[in-house]
Coordinates of C-alpha atoms in Angstrom, one line a residue:
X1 CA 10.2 8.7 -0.7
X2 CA 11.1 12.3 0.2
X3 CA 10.4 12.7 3.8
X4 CA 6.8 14.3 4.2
X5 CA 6.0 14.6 0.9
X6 CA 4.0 12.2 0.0
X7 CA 1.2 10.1 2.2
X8 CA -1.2 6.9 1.3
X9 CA -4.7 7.9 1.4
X10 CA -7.9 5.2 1.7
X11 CA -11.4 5.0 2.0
X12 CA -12.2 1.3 3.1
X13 CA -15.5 -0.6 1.6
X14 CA -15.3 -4.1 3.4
X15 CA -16.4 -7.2 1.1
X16 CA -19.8 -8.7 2.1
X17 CA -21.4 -8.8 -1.3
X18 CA -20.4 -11.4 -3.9
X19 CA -20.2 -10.4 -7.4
X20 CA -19.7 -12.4 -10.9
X21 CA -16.6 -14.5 -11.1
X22 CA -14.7 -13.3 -14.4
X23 CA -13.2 -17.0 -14.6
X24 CA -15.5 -19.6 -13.6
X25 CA -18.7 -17.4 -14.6
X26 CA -20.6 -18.1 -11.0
X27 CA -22.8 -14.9 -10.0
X28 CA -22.0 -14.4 -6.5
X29 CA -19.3 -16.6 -6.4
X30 CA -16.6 -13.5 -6.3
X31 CA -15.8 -12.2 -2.9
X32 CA -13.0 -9.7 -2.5
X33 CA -12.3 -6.7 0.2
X34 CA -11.7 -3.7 -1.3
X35 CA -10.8 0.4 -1.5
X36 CA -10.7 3.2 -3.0
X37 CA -6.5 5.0 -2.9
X38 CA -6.6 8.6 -3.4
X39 CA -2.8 8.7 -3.1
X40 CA -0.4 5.5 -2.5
X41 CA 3.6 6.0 -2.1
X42 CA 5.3 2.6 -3.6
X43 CA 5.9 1.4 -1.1
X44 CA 2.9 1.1 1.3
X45 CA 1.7 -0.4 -2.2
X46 CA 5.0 -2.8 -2.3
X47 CA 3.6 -3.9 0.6
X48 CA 0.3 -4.3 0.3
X49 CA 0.5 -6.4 -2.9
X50 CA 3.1 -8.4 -0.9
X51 CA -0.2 -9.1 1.4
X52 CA -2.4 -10.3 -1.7
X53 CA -4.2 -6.6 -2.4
X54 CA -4.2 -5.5 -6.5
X55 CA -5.3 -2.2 -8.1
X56 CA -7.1 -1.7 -11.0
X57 CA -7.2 1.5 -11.4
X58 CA -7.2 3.5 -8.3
X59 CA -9.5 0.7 -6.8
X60 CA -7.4 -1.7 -4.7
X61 CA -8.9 -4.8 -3.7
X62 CA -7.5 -8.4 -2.2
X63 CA -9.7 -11.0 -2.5
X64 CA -11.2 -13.2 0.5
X65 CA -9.4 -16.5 -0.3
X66 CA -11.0 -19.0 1.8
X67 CA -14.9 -18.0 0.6
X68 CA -14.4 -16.7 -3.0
X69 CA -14.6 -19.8 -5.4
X70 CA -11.8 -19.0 -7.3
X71 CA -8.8 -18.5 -4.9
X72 CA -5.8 -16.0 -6.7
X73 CA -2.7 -16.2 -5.5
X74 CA 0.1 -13.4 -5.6
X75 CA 3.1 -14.8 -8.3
X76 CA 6.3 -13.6 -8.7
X77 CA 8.9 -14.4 -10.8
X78 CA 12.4 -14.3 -9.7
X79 CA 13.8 -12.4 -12.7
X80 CA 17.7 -13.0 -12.4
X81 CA 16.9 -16.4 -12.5
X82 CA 14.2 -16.7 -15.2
X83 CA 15.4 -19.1 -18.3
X84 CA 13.1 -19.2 -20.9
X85 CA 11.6 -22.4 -22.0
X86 CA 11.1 -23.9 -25.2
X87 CA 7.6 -22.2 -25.9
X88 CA 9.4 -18.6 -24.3
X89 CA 12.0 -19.7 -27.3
X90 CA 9.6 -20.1 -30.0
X91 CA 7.5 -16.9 -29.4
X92 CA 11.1 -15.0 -29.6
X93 CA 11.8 -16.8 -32.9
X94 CA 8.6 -15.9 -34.2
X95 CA 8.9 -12.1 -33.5
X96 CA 12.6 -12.7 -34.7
X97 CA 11.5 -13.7 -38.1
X98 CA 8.4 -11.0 -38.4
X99 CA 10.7 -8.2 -38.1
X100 CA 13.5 -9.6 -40.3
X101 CA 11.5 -11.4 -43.2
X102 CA 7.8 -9.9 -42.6
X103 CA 7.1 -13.8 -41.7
X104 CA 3.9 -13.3 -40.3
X105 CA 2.6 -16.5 -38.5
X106 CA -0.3 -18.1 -39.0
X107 CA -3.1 -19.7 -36.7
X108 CA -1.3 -22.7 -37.2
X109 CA 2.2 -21.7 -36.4
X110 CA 0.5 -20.3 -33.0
X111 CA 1.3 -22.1 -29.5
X112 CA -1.7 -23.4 -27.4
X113 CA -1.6 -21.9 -24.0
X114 CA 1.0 -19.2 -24.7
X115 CA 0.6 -16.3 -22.3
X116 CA -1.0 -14.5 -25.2
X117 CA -4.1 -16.3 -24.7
X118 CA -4.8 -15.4 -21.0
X119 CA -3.5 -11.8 -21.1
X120 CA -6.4 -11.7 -23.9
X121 CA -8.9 -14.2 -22.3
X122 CA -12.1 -12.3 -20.6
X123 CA -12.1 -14.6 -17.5
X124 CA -8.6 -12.7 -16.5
X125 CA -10.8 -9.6 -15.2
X126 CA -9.8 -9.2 -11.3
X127 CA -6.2 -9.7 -12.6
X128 CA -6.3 -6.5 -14.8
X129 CA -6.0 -7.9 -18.1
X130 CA -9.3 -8.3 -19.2
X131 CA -12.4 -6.0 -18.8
X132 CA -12.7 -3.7 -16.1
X133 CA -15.7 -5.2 -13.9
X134 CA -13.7 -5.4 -10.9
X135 CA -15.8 -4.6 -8.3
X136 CA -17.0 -0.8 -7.9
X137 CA -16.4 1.1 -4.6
X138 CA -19.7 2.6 -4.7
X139 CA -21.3 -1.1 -4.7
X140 CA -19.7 -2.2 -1.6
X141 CA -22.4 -1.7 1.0
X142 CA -24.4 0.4 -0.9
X143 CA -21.4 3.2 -0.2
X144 CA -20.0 6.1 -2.5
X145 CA -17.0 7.1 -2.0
X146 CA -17.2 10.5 -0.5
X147 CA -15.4 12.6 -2.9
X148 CA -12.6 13.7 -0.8
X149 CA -10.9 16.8 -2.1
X150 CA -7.2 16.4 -2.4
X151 CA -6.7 20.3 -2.3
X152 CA -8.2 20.0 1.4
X153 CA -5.6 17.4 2.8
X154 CA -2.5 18.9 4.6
X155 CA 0.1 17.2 2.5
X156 CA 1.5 18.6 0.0
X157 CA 2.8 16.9 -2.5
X158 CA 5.9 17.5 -5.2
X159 CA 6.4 16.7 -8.4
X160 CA 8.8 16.7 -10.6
X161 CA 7.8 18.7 -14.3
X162 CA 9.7 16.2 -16.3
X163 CA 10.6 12.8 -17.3
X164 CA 12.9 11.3 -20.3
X165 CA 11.7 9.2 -22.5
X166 CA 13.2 5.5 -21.9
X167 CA 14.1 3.7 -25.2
X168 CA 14.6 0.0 -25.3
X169 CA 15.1 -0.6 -29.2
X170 CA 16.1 -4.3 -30.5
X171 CA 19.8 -4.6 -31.4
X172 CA 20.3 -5.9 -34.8
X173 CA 23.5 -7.7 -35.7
X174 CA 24.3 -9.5 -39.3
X175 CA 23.2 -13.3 -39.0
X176 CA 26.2 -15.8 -39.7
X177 CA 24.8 -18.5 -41.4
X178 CA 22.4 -18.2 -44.7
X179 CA 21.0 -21.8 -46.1
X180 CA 22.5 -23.0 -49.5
X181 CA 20.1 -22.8 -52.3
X182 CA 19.2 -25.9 -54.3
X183 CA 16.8 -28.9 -53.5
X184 CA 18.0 -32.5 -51.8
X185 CA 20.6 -33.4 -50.4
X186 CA 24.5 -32.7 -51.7
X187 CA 26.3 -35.5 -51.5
X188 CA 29.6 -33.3 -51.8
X189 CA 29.1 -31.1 -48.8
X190 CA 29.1 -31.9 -45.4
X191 CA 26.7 -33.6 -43.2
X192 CA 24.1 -30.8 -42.4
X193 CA 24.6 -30.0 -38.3
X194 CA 22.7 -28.3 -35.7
X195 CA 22.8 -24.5 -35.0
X196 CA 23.4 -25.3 -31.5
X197 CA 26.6 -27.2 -32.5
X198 CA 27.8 -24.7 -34.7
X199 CA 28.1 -22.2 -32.1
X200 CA 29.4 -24.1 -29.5
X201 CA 32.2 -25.0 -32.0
X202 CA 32.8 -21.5 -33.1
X203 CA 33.2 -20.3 -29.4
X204 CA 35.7 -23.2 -28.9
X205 CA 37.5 -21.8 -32.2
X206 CA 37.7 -18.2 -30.8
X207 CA 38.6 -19.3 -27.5
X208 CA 41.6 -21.6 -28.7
X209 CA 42.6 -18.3 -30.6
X210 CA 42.7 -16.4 -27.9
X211 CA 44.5 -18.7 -26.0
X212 CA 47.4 -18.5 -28.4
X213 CA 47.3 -15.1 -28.6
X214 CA 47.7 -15.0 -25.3
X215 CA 50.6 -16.9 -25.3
X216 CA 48.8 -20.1 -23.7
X217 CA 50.0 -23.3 -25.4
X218 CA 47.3 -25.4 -27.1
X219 CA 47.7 -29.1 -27.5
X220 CA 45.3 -31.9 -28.9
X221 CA 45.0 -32.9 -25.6
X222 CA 44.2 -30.0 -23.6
X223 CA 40.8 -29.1 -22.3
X224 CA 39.2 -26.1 -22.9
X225 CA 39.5 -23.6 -19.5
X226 CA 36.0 -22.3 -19.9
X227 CA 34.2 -26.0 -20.4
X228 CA 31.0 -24.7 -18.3
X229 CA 30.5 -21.7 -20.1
X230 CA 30.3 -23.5 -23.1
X231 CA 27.2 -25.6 -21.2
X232 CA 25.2 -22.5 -19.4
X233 CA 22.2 -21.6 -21.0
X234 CA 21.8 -18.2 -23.0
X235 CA 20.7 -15.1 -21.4
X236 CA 17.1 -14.0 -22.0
X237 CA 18.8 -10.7 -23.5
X238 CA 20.4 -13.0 -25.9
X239 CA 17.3 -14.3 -27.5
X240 CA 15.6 -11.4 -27.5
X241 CA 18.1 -9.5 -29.4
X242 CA 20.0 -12.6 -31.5
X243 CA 19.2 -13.5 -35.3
X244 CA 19.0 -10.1 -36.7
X245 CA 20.1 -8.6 -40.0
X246 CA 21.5 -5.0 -40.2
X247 CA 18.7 -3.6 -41.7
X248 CA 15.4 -5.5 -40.6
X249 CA 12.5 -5.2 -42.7
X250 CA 10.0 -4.0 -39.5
X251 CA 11.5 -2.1 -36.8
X252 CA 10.5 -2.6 -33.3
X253 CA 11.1 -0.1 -30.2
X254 CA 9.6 -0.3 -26.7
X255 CA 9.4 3.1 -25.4
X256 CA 8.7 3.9 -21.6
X257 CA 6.4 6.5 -20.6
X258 CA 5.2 8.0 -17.4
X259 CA 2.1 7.6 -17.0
X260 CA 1.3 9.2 -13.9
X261 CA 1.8 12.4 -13.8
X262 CA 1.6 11.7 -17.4
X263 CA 4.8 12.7 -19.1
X264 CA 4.5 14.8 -22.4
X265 CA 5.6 12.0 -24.3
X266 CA 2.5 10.0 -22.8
X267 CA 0.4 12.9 -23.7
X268 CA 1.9 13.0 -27.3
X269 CA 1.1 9.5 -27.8
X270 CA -2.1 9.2 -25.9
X271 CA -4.6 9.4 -28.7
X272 CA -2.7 6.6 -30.6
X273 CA -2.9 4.3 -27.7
X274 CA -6.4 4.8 -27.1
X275 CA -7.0 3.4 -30.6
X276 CA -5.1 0.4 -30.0
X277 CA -7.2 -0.2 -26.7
X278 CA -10.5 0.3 -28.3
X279 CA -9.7 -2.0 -31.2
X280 CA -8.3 -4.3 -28.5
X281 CA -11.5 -4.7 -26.4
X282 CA -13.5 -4.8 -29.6
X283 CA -12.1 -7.4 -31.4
X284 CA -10.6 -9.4 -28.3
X285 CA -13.3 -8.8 -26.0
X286 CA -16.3 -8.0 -28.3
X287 CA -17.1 -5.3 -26.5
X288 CA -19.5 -2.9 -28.5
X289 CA -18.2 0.4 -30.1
X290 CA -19.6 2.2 -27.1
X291 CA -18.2 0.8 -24.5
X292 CA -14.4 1.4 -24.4
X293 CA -14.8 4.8 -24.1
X294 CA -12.0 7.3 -23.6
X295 CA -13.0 8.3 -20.1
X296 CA -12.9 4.5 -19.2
X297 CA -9.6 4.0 -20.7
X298 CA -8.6 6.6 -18.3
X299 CA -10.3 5.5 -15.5
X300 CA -8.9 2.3 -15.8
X301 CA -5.1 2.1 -17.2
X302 CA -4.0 5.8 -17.0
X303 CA -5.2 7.1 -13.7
X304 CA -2.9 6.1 -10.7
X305 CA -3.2 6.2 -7.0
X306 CA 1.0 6.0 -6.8
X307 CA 2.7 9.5 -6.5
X308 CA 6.5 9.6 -8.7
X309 CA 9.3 9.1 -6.6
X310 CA 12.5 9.7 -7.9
X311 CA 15.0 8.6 -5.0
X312 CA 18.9 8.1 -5.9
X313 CA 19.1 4.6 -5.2
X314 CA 16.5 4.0 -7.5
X315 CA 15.6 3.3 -11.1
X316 CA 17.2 6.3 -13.2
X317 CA 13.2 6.1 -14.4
X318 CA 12.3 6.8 -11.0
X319 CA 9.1 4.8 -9.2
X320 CA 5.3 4.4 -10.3
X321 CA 2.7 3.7 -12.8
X322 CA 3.9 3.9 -16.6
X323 CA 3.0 2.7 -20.4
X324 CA 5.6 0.5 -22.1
X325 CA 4.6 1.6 -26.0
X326 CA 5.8 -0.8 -28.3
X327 CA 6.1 0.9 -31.4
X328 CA 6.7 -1.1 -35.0
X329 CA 7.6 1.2 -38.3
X330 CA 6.5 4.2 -36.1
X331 CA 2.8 3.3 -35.2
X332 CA 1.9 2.2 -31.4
X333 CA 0.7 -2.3 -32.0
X334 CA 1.0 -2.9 -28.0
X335 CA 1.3 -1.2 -24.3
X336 CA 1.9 -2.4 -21.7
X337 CA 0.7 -1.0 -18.4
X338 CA 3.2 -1.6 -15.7
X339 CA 3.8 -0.2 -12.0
X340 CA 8.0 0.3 -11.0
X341 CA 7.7 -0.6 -7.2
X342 CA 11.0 -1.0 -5.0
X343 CA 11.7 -4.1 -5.4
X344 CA 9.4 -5.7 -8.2
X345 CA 7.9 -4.7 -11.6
X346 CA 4.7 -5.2 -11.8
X347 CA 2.2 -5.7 -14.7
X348 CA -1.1 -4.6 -14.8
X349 CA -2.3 -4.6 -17.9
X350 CA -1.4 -5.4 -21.9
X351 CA -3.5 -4.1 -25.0
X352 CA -2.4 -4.7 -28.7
X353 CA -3.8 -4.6 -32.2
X354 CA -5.9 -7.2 -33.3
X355 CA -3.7 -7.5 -36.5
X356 CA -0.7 -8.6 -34.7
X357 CA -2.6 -11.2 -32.2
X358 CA -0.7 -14.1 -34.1
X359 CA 2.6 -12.5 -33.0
X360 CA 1.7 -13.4 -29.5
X361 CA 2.4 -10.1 -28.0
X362 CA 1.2 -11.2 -24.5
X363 CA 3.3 -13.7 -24.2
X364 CA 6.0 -11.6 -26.0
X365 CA 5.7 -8.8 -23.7
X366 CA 6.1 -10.3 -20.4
X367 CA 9.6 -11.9 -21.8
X368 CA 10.7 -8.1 -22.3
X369 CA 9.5 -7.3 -18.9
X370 CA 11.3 -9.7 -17.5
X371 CA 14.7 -8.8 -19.4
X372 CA 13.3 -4.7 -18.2
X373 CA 13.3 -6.1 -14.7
X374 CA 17.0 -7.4 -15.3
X375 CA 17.6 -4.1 -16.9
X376 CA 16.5 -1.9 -13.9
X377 CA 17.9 -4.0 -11.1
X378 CA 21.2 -3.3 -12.3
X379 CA 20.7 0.3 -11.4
X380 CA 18.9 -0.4 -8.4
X381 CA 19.6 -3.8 -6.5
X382 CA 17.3 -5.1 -4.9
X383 CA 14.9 -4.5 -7.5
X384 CA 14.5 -8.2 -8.4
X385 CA 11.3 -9.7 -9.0
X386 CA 9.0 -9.6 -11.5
X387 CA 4.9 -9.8 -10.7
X388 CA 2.2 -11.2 -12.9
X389 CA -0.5 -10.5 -10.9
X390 CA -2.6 -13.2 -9.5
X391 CA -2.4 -17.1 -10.3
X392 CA -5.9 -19.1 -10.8
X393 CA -5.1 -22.7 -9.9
X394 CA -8.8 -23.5 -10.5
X395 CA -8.7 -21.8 -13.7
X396 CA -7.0 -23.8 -16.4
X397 CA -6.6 -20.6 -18.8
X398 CA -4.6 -19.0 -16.1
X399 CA -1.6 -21.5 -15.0
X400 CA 0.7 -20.4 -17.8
X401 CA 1.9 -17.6 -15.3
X402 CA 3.4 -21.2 -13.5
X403 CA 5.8 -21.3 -16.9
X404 CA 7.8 -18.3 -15.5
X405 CA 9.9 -19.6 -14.0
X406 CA 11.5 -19.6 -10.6
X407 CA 8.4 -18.1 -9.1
X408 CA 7.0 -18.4 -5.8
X409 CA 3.2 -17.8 -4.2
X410 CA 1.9 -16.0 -1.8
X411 CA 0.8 -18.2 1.1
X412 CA -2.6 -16.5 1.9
X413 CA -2.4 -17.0 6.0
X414 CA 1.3 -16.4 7.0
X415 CA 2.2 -13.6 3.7
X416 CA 5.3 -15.8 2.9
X417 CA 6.4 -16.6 -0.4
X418 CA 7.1 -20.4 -1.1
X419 CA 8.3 -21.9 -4.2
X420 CA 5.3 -22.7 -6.5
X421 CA 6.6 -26.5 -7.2
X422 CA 6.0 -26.9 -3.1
X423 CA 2.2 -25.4 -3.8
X424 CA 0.8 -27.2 -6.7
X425 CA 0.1 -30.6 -4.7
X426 CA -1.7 -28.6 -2.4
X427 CA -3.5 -26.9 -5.1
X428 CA -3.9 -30.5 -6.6
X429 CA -5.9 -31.2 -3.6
X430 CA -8.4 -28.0 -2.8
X431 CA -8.5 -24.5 -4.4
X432 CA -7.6 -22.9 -1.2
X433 CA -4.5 -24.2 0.4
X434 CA -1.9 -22.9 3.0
X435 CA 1.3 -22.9 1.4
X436 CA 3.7 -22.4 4.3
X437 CA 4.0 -25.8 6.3
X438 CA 4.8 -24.6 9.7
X439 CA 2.0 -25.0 11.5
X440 CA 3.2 -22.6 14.2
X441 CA 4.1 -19.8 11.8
X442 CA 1.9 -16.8 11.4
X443 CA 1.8 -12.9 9.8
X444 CA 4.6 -11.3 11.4
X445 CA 2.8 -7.4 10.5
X446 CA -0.5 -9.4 12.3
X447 CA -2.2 -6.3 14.1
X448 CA -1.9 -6.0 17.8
X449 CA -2.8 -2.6 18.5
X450 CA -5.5 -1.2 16.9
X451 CA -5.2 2.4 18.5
X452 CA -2.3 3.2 16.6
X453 CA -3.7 3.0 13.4
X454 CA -3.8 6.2 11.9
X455 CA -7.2 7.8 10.5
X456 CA -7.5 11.1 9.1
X457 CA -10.7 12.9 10.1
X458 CA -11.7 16.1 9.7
X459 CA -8.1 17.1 7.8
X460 CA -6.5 16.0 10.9
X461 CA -4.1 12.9 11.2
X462 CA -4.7 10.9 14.5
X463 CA -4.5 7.4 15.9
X464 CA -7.3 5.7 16.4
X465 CA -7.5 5.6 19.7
X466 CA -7.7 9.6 19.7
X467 CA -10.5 9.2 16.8
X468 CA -12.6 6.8 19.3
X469 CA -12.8 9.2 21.8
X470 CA -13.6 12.4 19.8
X471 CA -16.0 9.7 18.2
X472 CA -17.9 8.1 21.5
X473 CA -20.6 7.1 19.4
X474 CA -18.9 6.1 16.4
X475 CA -19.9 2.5 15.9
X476 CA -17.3 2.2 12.8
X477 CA -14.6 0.1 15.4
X478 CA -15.0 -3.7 13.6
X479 CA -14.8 -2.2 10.1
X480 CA -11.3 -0.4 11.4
X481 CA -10.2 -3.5 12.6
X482 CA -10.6 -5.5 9.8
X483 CA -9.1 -3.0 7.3
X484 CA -6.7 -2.9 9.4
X485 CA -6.2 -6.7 10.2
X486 CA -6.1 -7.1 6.2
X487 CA -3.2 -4.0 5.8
X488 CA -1.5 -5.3 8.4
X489 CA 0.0 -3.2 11.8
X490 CA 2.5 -2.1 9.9
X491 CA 0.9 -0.3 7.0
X492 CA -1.5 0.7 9.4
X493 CA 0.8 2.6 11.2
X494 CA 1.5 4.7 7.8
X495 CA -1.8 4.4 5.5
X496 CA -4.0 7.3 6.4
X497 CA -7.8 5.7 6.2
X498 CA -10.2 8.4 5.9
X499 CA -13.3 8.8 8.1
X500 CA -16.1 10.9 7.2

């Protein structure tokens, strides 16, 4: 962030009122503390979602653990690490064969419990992939928000006019095996033998080569120098980009676009994606024609609260909200909405066309984030982990973010992350658990001083403390504490909560 130019910016609407639980359907069950960002740096939004809070939209809400009935825990995915597993694999074949043959799949060649079928499921709401009926700011305690005017505040804030557009297209290469025509079994040619075998034995083949062309003797009784490489497991990159002709029937690119500011590529394509959207809620959803309107769309996957930050450590894409279009033949079939944060990527949202639901884009999508997480952590280090939002124990529809694997949880008391294989017995057990097992531990950014959290009042930054006395009557002290208690001292220090 470029010293004073950019600020966080809150109005705080507490969390008494329960609302209707997008996952186990219960009326009131769904309790969650929440606010309204007019402006969020990364980071102080880094570090909030590190503390449990979400956005949808510009709202920003955590929800109260121990009282809402269906606890959601934090997940990330430790994205240098990930290895796909056999389902990752299939999905990956499946797109594999689409765009080289036109295979498309049908419902039976489709994987129960694939990520496809949460990112799509209605009961994923408060996670940002279903319908938006996250709680509203103005039904918190009866409150509006107040309409705060950005062109009063004193900061000023810079952006920058322009942003390249980011391809990420899939790499074709010629395949190296075809299958013999003909029917049964040849008795004249060689027993059939695994893929898997085939390459191993090729590798050995160039590796012997290179040996002697590198002057190293080769014997029938020497063993191969690289014996573990022939034994590590494939890249994700790999199978994403593997099994390709030259010239594939359907070609795929994933274009990144800003989407806040919105870029002019973003605006170029905006009408497009829309379309997808409202198909999306439509046929996935049911929603009525009405209802995902264009306004909403905005509202609630193309407005931001994070400002652009382009620092020279970072991402060459720079920080904040964007669109990840994936375009087939030349038409927009799925975006992804995803936030670039210092040290995480993390999804919001995914929308695609009902035509290409058997493609299992959900599921799809998240395996190219995770290789885009890769991608951008080589340009800025410790850019590592990859966020899928919340995990729903208590929801059965919602433990295939578990599959992504090595991925930790947020413990909901101390703000530690532990790995998730430590945390299911506990689950097991009771929807709300404590994850870290020191009994003595506790939130190290636990507030201690309240008077140092800063308010803005009256287009004037102060400290609390400073606020209470102008204020002597003010009788807003216990909701201040407990925004602040939920932010932390830390992000207290920085956030700016606004006071009427």
């Amino acid at each position: 962030m470029a010293a004073g130019s950019s600020c966080t910016i809150v109005e705080y609407f507490g969390g008494d009122d329960g609302y209707r639980c997008g996952y186990c359907k219960n009326e009131k069950g769904n309790f969650s503390h929440g606010m309204w960002s007019h402006a969020m740096t990364v980071q102080d939004y880094q570090d909030l979602i590190d503390r449990g809070w979400r956005r949808s939209g510009k709202y920003v809400y955590k929800p109260i653990m121990n009282k809402t009935c269906c606890p959601q825990y934090t997940i990330r995915c430790h994205a240098l690490n990930f290895q796909p597993s056999k389902t990752h694999k299939k999905i990956l074949k499946k797109m594999s064969k689409f765009l080289s043959k036109g295979e498309m799949p049908t419902e039976q060649d489709t994987t129960p419990g694939e990520f496809e079928t949460a990112r799509k499921d209605p009961v994923s709401v408060p996670d940002g992939r279903g319908p938006e009926t996250t709680p509203k700011p103005g039904k918190s305690k009866g409150r509006k928000s107040r309409g705060l005017d950005r062109s009063e505040l004193i900061v000023i804030y810079s952006l920058s006019p322009s942003h390249p557009l980011f391809l990420f297209p899939f790499f074709s290469r010629s395949p190296s095996l075809s299958s013999p025509s003909g029917v049964g079994a040849d008795p004249g040619r060689p027993l059939c033998r695994k893929a898997k075998e085939l390459r191993k034995a090729r590798r050995l083949q160039k590796d012997q080569k290179r040996q002697v062309g590198g002057g190293v003797p080769v014997s029938a009784t020497s063993i191969p120098t690289t014996p573990v490489q022939l034994n590590q497991p494939k890249a994700l990159e790999e199978f994403i980009n593997e099994s390709l002709p030259d010239s594939p029937l359907h070609r795929l690119e994933v274009r990144l676009v800003r989407s806040n500011p919105p870029s002019s590529q973003f605006k170029a394509s905006f009408d497009a994606s829309y379309q997808v959207y409202k198909l999306y809620q439509m046929a996935i959803h049911h929603d009525p024609p009405d209802k995902p309107t264009e306004s909403q769309f905005r509202r609630f996957l193309c407005d931001s609260p994070l400002e652009m930050e382009t620092p020279p450590d970072g991402p060459a894409a720079g920080y904040g909200s964007f669109h990840q279009q994936y375009w087939l033949d030349g038409r927009i079939v799925a975006v992804g909405v995803v936030d670039i944060l210092p040290t995480c990527v993390s999804s919001v949202y995914l929308y695609y066309h009902p035509d290409f639901a058997s493609l299992s884009l959900g599921s799809y999508s998240a395996l190219r984030e995770v290789a885009f997480t890769r991608q951008l952590q080589k340009q800025s280090p410790k850019l590592c982990f990859y966020y899928l939002g919340f995990y729903i124990h208590s929801c059965n529809k919602m433990r295939y973010k578990g599959q992504y694997q090595p991925s930790d949880l947020l413990c909901p008391e101390t703000y530690v992350f532990v790995p998730i294989e430590c945390c299911i017995p506990s689950l097991e057990q009771n929807h709300y658990a404590r994850f870290n097992q020191d009994p003595d531990a506790g939130d190290t950014h636990v507030l201690k001083d309240l008077g140092r959290a800063l308010v803005l009042y009256r287009r004037t930054v102060m400290p609390y403390a400073a606020y209470a006395r102008k204020r002597k009557c003010s009788n807003d002290e216990m909701e201040v504490a407990q925004y602040a208690g939920l932010v932390g001292q830390v992000c207290a220090e920085r956030i700016l909560l606004y006071r009427a």
